[in-house]
mmCIF file of C-alpha atoms in Angstrom:
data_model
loop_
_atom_site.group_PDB
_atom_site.id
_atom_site.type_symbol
_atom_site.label_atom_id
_atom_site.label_comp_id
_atom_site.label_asym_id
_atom_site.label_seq_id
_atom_site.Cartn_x
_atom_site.Cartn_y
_atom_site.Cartn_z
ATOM 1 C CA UNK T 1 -11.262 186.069 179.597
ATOM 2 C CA UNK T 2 -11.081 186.559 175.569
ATOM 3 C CA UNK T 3 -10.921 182.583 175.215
ATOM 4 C CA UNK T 4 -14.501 182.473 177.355
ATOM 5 C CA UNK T 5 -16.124 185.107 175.284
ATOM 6 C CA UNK T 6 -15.102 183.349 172.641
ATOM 7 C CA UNK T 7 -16.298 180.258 173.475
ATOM 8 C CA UNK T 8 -19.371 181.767 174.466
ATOM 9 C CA UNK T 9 -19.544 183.833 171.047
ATOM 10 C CA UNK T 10 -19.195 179.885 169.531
ATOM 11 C CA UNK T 11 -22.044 178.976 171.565
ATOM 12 C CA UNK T 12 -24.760 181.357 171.188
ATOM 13 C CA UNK T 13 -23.901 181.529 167.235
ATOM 14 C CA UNK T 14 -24.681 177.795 166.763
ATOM 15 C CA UNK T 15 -27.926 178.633 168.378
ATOM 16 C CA UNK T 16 -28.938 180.496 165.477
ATOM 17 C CA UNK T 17 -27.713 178.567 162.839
ATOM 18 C CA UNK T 18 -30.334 177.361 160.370
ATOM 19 C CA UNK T 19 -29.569 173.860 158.185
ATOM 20 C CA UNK T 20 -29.727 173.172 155.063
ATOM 21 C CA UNK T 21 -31.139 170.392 155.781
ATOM 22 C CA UNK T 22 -35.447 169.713 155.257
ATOM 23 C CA UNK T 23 -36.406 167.220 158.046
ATOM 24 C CA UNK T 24 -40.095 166.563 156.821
ATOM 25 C CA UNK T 25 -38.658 165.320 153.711
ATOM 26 C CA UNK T 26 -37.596 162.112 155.222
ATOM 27 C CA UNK T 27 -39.455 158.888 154.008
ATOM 28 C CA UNK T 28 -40.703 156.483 157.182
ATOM 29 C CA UNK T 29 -38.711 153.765 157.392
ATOM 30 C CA UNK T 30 -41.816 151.473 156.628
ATOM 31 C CA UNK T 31 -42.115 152.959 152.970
ATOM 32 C CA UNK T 32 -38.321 152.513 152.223
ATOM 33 C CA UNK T 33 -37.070 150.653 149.042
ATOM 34 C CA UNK T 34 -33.552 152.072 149.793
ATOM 35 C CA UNK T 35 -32.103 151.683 153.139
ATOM 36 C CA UNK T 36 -28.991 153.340 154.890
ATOM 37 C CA UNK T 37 -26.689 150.054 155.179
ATOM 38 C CA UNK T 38 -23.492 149.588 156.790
ATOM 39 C CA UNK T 39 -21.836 149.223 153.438
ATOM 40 C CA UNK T 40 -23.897 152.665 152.060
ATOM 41 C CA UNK T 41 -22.175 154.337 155.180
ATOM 42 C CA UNK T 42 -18.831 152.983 154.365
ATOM 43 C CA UNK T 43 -19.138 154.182 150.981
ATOM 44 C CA UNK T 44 -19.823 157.500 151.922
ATOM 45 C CA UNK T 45 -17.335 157.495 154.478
ATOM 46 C CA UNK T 46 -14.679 156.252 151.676
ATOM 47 C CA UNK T 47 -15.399 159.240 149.705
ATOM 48 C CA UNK T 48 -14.834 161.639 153.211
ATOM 49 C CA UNK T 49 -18.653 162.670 152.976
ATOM 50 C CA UNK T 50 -19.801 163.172 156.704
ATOM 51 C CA UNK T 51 -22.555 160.067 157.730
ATOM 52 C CA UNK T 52 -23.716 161.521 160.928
ATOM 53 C CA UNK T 53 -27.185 162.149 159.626
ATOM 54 C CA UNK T 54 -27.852 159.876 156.503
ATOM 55 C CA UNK T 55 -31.323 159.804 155.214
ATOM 56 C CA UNK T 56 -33.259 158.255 152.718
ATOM 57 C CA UNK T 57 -35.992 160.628 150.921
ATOM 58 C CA UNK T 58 -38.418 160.876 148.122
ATOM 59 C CA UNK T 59 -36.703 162.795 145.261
ATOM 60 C CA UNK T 60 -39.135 164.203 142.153
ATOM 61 C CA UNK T 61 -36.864 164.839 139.262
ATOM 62 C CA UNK T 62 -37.304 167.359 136.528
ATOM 63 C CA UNK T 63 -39.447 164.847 134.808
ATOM 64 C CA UNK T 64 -41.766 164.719 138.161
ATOM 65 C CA UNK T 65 -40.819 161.464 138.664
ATOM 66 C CA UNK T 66 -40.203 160.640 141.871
ATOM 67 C CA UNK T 67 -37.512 157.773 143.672
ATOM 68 C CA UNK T 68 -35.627 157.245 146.876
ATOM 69 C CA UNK T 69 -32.337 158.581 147.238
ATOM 70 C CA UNK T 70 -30.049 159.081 150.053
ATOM 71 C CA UNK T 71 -29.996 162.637 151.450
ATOM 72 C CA UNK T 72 -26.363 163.392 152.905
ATOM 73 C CA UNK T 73 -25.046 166.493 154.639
ATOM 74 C CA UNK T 74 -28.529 167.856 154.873
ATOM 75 C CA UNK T 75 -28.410 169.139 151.475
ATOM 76 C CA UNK T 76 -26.767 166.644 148.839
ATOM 77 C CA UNK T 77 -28.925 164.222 146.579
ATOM 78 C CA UNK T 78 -27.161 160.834 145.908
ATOM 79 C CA UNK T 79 -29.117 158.118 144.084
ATOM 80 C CA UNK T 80 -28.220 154.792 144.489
ATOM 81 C CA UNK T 81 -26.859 154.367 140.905
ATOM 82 C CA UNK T 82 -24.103 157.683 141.728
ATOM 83 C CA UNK T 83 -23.290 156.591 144.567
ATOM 84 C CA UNK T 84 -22.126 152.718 143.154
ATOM 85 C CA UNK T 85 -20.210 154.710 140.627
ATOM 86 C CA UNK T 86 -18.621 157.489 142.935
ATOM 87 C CA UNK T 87 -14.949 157.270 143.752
ATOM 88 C CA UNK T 88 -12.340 159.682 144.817
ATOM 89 C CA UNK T 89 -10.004 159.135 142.181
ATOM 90 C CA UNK T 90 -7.456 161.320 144.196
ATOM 91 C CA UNK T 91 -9.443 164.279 144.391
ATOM 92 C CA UNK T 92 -9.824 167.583 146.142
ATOM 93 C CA UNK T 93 -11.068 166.708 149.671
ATOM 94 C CA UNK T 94 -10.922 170.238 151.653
ATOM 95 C CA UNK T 95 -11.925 173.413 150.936
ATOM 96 C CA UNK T 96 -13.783 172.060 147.657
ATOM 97 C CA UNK T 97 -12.984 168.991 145.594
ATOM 98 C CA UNK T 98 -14.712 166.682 143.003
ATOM 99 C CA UNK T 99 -16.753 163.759 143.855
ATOM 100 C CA UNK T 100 -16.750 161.648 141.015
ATOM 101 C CA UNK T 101 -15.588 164.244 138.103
ATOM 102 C CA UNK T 102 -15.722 167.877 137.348
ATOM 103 C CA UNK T 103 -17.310 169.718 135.292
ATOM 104 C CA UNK T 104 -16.251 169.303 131.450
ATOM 105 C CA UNK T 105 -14.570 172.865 131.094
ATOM 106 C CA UNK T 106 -14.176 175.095 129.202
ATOM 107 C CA UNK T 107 -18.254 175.487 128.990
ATOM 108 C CA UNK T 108 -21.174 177.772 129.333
ATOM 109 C CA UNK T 109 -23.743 176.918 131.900
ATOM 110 C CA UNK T 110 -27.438 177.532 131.063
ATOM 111 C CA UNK T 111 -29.443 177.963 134.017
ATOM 112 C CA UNK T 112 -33.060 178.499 134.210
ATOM 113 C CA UNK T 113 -34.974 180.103 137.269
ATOM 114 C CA UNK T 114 -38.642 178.688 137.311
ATOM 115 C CA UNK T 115 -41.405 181.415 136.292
ATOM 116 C CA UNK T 116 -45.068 181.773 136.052
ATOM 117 C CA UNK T 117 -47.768 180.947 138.554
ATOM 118 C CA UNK T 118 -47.261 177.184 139.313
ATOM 119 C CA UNK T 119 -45.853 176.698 143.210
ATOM 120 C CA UNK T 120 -42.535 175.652 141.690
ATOM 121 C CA UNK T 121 -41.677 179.001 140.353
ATOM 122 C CA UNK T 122 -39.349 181.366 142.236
ATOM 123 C CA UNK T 123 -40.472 184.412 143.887
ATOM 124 C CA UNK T 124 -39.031 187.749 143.241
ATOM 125 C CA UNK T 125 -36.425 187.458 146.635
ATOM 126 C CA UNK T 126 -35.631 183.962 144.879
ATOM 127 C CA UNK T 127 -34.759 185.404 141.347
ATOM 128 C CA UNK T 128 -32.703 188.220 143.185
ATOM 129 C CA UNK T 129 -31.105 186.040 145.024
ATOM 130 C CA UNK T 130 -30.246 183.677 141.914
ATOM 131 C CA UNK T 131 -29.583 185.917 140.001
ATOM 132 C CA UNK T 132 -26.599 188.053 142.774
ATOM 133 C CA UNK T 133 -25.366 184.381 143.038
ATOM 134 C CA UNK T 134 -25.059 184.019 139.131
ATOM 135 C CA UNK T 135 -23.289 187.415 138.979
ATOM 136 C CA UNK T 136 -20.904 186.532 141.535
ATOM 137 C CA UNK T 137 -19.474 183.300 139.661
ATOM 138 C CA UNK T 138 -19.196 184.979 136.196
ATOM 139 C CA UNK T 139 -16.961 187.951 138.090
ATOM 140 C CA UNK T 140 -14.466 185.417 138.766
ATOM 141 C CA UNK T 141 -13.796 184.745 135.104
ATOM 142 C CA UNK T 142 -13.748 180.852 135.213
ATOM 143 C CA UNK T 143 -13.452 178.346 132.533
ATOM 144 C CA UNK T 144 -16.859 178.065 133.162
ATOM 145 C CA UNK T 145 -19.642 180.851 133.363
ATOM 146 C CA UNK T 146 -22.990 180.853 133.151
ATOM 147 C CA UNK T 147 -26.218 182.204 131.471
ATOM 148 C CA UNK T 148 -29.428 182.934 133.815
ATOM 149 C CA UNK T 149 -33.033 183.481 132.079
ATOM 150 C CA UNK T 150 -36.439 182.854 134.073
ATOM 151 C CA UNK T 151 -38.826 181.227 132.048
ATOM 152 C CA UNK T 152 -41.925 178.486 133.130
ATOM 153 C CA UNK T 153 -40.230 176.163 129.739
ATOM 154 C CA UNK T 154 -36.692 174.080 130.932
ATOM 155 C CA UNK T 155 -35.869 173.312 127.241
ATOM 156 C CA UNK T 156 -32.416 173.225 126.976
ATOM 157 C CA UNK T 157 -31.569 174.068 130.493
ATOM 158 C CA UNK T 158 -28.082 172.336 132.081
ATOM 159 C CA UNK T 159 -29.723 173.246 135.941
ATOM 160 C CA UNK T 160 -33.156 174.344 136.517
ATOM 161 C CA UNK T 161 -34.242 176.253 139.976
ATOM 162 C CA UNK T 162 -36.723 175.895 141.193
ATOM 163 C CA UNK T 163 -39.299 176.071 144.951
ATOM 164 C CA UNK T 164 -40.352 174.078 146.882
ATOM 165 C CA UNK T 165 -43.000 174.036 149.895
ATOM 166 C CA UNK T 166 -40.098 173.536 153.001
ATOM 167 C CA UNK T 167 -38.358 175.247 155.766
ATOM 168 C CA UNK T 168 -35.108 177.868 154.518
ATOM 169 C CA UNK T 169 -32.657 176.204 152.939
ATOM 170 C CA UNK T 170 -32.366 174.030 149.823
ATOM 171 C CA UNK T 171 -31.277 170.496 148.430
ATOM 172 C CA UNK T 172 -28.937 170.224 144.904
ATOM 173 C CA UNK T 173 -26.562 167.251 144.274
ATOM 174 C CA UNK T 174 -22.827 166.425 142.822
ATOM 175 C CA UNK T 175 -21.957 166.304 138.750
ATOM 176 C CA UNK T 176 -22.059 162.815 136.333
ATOM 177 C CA UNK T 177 -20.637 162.802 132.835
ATOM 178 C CA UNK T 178 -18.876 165.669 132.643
ATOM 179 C CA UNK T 179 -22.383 167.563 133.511
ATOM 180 C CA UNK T 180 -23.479 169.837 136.398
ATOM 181 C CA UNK T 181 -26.416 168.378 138.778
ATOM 182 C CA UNK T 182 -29.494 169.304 136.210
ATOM 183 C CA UNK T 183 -31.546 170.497 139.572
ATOM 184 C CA UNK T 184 -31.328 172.738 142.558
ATOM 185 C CA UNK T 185 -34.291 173.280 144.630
ATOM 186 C CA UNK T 186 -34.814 176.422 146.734
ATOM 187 C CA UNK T 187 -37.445 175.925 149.908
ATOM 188 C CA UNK T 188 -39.973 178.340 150.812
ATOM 189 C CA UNK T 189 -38.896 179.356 153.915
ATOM 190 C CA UNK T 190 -35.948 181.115 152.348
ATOM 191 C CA UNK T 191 -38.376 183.892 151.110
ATOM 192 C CA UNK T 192 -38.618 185.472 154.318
ATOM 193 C CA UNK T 193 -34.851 185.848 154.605
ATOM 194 C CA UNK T 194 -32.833 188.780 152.996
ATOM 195 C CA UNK T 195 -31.957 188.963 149.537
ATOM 196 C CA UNK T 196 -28.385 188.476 150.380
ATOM 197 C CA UNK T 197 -29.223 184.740 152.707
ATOM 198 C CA UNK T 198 -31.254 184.315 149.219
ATOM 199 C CA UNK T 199 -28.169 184.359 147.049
ATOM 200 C CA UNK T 200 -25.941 182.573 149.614
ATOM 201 C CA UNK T 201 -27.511 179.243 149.406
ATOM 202 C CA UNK T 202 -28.316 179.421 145.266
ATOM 203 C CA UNK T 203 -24.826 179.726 145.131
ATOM 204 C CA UNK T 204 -23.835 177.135 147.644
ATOM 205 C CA UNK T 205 -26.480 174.640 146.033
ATOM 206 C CA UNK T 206 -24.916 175.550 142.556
ATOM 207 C CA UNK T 207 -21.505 175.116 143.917
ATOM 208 C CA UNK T 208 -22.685 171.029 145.119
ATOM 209 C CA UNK T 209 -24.166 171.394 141.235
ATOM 210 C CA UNK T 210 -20.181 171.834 139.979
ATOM 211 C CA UNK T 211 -18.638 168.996 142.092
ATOM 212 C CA UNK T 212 -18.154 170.890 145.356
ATOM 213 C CA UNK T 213 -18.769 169.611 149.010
ATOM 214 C CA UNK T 214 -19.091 171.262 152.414
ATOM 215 C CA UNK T 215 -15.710 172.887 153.973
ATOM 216 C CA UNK T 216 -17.221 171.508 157.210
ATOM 217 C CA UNK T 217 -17.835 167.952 156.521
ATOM 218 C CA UNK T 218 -15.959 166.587 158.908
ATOM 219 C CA UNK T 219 -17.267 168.200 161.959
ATOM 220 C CA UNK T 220 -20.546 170.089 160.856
ATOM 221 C CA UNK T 221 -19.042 172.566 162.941
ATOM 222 C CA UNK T 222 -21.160 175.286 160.927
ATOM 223 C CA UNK T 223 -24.277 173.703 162.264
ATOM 224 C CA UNK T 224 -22.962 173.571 165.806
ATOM 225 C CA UNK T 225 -22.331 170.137 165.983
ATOM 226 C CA UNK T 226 -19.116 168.105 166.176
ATOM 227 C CA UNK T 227 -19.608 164.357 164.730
ATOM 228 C CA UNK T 228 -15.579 164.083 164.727
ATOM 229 C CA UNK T 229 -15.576 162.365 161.202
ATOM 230 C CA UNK T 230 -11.760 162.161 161.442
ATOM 231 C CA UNK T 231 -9.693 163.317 158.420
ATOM 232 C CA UNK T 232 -10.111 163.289 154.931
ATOM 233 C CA UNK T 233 -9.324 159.909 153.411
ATOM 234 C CA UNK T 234 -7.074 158.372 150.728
ATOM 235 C CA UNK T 235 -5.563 160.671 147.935
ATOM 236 C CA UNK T 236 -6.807 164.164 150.228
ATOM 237 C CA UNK T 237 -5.117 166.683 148.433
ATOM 238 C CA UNK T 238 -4.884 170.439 150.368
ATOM 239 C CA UNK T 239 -5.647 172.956 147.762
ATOM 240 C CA UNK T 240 -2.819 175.483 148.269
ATOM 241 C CA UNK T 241 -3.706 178.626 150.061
ATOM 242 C CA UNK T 242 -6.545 177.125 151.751
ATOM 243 C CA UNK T 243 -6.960 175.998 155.306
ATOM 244 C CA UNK T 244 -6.959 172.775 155.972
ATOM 245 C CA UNK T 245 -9.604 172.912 159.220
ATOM 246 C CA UNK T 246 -12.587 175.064 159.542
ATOM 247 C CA UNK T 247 -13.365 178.184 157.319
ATOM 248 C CA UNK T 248 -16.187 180.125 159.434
ATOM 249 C CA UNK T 249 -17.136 182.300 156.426
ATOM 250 C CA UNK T 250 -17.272 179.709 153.453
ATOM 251 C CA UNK T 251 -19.811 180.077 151.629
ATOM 252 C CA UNK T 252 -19.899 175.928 151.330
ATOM 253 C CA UNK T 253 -20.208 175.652 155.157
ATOM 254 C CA UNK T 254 -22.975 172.966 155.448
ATOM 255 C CA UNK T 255 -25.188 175.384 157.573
ATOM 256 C CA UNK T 256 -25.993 179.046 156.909
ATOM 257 C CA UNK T 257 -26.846 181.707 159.436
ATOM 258 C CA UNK T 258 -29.164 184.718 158.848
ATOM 259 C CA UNK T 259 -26.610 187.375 158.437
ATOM 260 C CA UNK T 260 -25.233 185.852 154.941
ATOM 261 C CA UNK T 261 -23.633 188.013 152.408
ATOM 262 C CA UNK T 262 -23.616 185.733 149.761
ATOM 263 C CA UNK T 263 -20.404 186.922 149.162
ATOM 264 C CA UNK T 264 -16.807 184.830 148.368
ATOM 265 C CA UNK T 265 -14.235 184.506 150.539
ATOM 266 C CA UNK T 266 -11.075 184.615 149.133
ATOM 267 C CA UNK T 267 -10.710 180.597 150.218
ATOM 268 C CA UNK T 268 -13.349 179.816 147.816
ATOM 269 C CA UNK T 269 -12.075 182.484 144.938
ATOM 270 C CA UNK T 270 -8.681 180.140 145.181
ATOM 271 C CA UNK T 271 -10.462 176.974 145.654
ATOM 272 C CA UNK T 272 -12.756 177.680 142.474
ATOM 273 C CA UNK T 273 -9.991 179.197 140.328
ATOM 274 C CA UNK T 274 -7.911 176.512 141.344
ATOM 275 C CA UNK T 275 -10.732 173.692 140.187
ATOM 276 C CA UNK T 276 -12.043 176.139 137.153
#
């Protein structure tokens, strides 16, 4: 009887699992200048990134510009330029690891939460949020830490948050250079979720920012699904004292749920002190 309820504890969670993933952003197929190929999807699987649901959308960079890019996991930004020079180079490929490069480290982080009355800025649950999620990192004492200041200018800013019109959730992508992602966007539908939800996915879309990827990317499992991508591929490296299969309360599960602490579990304390 304790394996049913289980099972049925399983089921009725992944009812109630939101994605981080923003469907409407998807670009029709008709208005694509970047497709999802066979050799895109062998890419990404080369690099262990799930390709269950790849998608090509309409990214507006910091500069408002705006280009296709392939949308992976639900909530990772890849361009087509990253992803032609993104290779493993025998990196960390379960609880976190590095796509193409880390981080340069030791280094200070600025980030800068959009202000002001535009419909990019954050709202006060946002900045909370961002700002619990901020906290959190610099208590771990890393090689890197960061600064947070809300302000409507970007100048000098290493990541800038900021909102968008969207269902809960958000979208950031992986490091290049030596530099964090320079974006993470929040959606709007987060603001009628608790502070705490609020501060869970900053700090997951800040963790893609460093180099990190989903715990669950082989499976999804966080999002109730199952898409069997098989294990890890060449040059996986477990880091030690973490698990090598599912982590229910990772905080870089590829779905969240709307009891969130936005806390650390002690998997991702060791994974991050292990990478930082």
């Amino acid at each position: 009887m304790k394996k049913i309820k289980s099972i049925l504890i399983l089921s009725f969670t992944a009812l109630v699992l939101l994605s981080c993933n923003k469907e409407d952003e998807t670009v029709s197929s008709g208005q694509e200048s970047l497709k999802v190929t066979p050799e895109v999807l062998e890419k990404l699987k080369s690099l262990s990134l799930n390709t269950s649901d790849v998608q090509v959308i309409q990214n507006t960079s910091l500069e408002g510009a705006v280009e296709d890019a392939f949308l992976v996991e639900g909530d990772i930004i890849i361009t087509q330029a990253q992803l032609n020079k993104m290779d493993l180079h025998g990196g960390i490929t379960t609880e976190q690891y590095r796509t193409t490069n880390l981080v340069s480290a030791p280094r200070t982080i600025k980030v800068v939460g959009l202000s002001g009355t535009g419909t990019t800025a954050l709202t006060t649950n946002m900045r909370n949020g961002l700002q619990a999620a901020i906290n959190r990192y610099n208590n771990l004492g890393l090689s890197i830490n960061f600064t947070l200041t809300f302000s409507s200018s970007t100048s000098g800013a290493n990541i800038v948050v900021r909102r968008q019109t969207g269902s809960a959730g958000g979208v950031a992508g992986f490091p290049s250079g030596g530099n964090p992602y320079n974006s993470v966007t929040l959606y709007s539908g987060l603001d009628s979720y608790s502070t705490n939800v609020n501060a869970h996915v900053a700090a997951h879309e800040i963790g893609h920012c460093i180099g990190l990827r989903h715990t669950d990317w082989f499976s999804r499992q966080s999002c109730g699904q199952n898409s069997n991508e098989g294990t890890a591929g060449v040059g996986a490296i477990l880091i030690p004292g973490t698990p090598s299969g599912y982590d229910a309360t990772s905080y870089m599960r590829a779905c969240f749920g709307s009891n969130e602490t936005g806390a650390f579990n002690a998997n991702d304390i060791t994974a991050l002190n292990y990478l930082y």
